Short mmCIF file of N, CA and C in Angstrom, two decimals:
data_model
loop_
_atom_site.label_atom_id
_atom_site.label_comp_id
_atom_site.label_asym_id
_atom_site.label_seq_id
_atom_site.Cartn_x
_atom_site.Cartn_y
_atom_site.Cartn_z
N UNK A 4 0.86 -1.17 0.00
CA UNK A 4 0.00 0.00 0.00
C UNK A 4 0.90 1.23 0.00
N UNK A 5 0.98 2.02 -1.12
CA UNK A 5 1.36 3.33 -0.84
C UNK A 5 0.94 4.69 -0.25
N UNK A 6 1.35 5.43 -0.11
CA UNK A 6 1.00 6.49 0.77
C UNK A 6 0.05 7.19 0.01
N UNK A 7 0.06 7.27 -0.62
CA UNK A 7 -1.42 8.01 -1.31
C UNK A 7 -2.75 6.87 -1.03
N UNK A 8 -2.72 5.91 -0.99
CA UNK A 8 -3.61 4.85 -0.74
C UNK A 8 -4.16 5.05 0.64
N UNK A 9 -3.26 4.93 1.27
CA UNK A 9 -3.35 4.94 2.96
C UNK A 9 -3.93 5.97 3.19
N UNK A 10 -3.46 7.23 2.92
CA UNK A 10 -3.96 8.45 3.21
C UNK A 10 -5.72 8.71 2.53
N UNK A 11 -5.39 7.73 1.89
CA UNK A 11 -7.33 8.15 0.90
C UNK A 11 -8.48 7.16 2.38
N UNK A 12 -7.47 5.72 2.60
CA UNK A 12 -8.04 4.85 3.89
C UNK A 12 -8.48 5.77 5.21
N UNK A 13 -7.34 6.58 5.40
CA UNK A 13 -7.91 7.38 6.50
C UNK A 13 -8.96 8.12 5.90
N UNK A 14 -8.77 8.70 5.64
CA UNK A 14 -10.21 10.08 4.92
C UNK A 14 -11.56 9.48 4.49
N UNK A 15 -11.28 7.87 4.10
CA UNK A 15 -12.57 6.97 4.12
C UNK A 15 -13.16 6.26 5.20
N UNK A 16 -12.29 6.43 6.48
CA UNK A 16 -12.62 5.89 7.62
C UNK A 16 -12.36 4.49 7.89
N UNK A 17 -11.24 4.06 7.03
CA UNK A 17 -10.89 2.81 7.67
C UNK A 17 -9.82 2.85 8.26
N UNK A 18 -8.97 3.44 8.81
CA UNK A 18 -8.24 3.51 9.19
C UNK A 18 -8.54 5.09 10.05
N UNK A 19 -8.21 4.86 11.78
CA UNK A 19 -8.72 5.57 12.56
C UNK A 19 -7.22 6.74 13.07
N UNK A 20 -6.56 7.13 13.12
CA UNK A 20 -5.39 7.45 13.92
C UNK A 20 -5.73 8.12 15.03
N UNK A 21 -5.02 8.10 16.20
CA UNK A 21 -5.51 8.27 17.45
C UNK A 21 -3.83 9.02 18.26
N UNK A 22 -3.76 9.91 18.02
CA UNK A 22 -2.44 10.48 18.72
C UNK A 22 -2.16 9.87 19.88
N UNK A 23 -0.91 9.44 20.12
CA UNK A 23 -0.11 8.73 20.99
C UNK A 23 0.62 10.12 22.51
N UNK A 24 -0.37 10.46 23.44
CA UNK A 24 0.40 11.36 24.38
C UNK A 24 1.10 11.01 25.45
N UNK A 25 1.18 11.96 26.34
CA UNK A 25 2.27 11.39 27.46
C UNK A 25 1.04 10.74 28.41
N UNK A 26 0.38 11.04 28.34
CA UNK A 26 -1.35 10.33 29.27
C UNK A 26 -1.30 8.55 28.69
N UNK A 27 -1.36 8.78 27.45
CA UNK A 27 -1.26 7.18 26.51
C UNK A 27 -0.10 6.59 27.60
N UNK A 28 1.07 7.23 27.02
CA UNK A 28 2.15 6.86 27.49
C UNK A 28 2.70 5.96 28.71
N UNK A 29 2.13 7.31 29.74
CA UNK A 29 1.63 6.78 31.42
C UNK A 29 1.02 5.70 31.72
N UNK A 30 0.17 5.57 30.86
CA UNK A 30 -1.35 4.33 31.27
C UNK A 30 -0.62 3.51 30.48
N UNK A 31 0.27 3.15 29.71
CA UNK A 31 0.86 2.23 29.19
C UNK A 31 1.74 1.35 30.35
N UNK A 32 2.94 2.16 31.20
CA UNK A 32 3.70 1.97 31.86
C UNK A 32 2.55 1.07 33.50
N UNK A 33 1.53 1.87 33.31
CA UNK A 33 1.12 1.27 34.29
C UNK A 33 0.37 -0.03 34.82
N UNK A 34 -0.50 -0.03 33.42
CA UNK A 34 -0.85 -1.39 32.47
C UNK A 34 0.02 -2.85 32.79
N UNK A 35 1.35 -2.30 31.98
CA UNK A 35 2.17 -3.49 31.90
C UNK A 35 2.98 -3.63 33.45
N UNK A 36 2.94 -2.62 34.00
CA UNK A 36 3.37 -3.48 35.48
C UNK A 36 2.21 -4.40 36.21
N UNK A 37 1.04 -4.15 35.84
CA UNK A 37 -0.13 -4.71 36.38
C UNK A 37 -0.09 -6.24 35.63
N UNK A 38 0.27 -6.26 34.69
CA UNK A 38 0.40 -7.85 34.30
C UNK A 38 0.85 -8.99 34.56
N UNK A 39 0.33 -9.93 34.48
CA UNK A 39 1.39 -11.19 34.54
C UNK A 39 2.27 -11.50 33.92
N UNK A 40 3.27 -12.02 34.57
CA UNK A 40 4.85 -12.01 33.49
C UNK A 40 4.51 -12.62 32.69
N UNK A 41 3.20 -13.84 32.72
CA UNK A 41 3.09 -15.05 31.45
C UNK A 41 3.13 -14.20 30.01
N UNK A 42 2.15 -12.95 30.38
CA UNK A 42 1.51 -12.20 29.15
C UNK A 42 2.68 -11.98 28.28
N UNK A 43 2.72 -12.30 26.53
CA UNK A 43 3.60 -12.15 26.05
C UNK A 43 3.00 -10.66 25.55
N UNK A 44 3.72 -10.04 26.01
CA UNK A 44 3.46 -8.54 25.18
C UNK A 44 5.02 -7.54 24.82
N UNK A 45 4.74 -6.98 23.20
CA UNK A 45 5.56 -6.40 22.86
C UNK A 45 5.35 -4.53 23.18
N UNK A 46 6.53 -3.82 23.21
CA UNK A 46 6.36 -2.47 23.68
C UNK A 46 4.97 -2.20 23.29
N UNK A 47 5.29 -2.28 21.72
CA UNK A 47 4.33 -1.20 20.13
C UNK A 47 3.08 -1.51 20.43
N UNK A 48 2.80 -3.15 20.96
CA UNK A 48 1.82 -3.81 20.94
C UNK A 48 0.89 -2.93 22.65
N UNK A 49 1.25 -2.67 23.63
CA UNK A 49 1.34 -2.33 24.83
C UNK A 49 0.61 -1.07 24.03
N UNK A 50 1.41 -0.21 23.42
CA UNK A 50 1.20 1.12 23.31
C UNK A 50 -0.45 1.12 22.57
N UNK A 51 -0.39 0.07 21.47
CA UNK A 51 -1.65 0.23 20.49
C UNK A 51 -2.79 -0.34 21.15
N UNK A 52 -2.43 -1.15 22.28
CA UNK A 52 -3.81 -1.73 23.33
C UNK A 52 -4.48 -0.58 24.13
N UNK A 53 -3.33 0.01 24.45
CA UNK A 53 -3.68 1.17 25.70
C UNK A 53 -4.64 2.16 24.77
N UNK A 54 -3.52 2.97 23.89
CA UNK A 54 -4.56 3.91 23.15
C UNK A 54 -5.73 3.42 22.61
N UNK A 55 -5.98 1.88 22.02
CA UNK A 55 -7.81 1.88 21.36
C UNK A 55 -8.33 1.87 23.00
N UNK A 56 -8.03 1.30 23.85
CA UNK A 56 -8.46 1.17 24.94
C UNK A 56 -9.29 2.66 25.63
N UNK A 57 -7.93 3.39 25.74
CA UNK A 57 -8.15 4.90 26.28
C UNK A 57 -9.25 5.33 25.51
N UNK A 58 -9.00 5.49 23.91
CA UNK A 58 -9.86 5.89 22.74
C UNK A 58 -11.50 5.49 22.72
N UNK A 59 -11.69 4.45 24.00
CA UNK A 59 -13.09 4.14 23.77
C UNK A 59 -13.59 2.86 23.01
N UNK A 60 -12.57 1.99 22.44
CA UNK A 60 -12.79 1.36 21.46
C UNK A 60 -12.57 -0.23 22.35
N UNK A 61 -13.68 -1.05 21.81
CA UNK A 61 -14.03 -2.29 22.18
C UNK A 61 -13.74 -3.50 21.78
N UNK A 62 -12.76 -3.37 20.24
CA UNK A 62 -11.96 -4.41 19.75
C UNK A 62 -11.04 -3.59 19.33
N UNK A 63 -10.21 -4.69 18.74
CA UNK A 63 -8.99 -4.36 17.97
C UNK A 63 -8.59 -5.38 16.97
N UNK A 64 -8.39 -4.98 15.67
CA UNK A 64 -8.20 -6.02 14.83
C UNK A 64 -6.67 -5.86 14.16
N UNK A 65 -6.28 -7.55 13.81
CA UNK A 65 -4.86 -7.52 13.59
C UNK A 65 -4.64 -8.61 13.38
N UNK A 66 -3.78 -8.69 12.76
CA UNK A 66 -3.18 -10.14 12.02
C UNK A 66 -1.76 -10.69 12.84
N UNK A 67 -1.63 -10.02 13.93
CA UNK A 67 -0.44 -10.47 14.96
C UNK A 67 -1.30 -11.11 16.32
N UNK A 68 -1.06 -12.53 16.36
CA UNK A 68 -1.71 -13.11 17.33
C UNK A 68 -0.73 -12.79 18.68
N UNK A 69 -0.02 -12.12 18.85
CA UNK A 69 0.25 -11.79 20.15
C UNK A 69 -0.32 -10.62 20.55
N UNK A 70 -0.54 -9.98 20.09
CA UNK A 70 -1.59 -8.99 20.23
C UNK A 70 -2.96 -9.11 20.49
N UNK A 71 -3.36 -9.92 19.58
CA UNK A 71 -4.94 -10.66 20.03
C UNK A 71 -4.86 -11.51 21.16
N UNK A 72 -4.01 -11.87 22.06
CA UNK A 72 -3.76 -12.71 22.48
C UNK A 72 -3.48 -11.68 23.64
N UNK A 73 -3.28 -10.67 23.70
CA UNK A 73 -2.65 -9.99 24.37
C UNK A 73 -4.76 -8.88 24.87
N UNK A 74 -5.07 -8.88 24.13
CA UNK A 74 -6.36 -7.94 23.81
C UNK A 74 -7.10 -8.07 24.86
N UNK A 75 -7.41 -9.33 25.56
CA UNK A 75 -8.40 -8.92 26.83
C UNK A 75 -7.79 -8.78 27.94
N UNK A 76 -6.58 -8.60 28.23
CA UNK A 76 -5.62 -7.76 29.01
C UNK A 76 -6.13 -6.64 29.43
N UNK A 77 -6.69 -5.72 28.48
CA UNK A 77 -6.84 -4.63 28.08
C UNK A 77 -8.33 -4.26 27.95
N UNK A 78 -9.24 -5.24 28.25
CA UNK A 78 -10.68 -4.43 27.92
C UNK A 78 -10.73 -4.87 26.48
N UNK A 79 -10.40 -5.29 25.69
CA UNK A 79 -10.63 -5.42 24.54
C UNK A 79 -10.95 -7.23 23.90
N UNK A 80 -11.58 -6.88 22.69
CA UNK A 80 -11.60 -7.86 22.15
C UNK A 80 -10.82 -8.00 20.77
N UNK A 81 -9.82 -9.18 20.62
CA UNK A 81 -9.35 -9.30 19.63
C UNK A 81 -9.56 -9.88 18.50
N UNK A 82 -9.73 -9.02 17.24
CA UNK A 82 -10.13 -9.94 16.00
C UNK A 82 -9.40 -9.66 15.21
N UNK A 83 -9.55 -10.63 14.20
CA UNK A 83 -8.49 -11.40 13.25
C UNK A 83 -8.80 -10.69 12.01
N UNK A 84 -7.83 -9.74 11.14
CA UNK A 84 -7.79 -9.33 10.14
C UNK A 84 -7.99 -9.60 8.81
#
């Protein structure tokens, strides 16, 4: 997908962007100390749970099963892309 593509995705509403702040940030750090060590979770992955989370949002979809796997951690439900 090139950037002219992507950029037409956002403006069509499939694709949501949600600014990443130091509030995101915080609730990230605090999140992952609250976890169990089992949970396999990556930083990026941490960061993109928290913000749909913060954002209001009730799933999350993705084609990385550690992430979905990672999703009701978080209030969320994970679905498959």
């Amino acid at each position: 997908m090139g950037r002219q593509a992507f950029e037409e995705d956002v403006q069509n509403g499939v694709w949501i962007l949600v600014p990443v702040s130091n509030a995101v940030l915080k609730n990230v750090e605090a999140a992952v100390r609250n976890l169990a060590p089992r949970v396999y979770l990556r930083a990026a992955d941490a960061i993109h749970l928290v913000t749909a989370r913060d954002a209001g949002f009730s799933e999350i979809w993705s084609n990385d099963r550690h992430l979905l796997r990672a999703a009701r951690y978080f209030g969320l439900k994970g679905r498959t892309a």
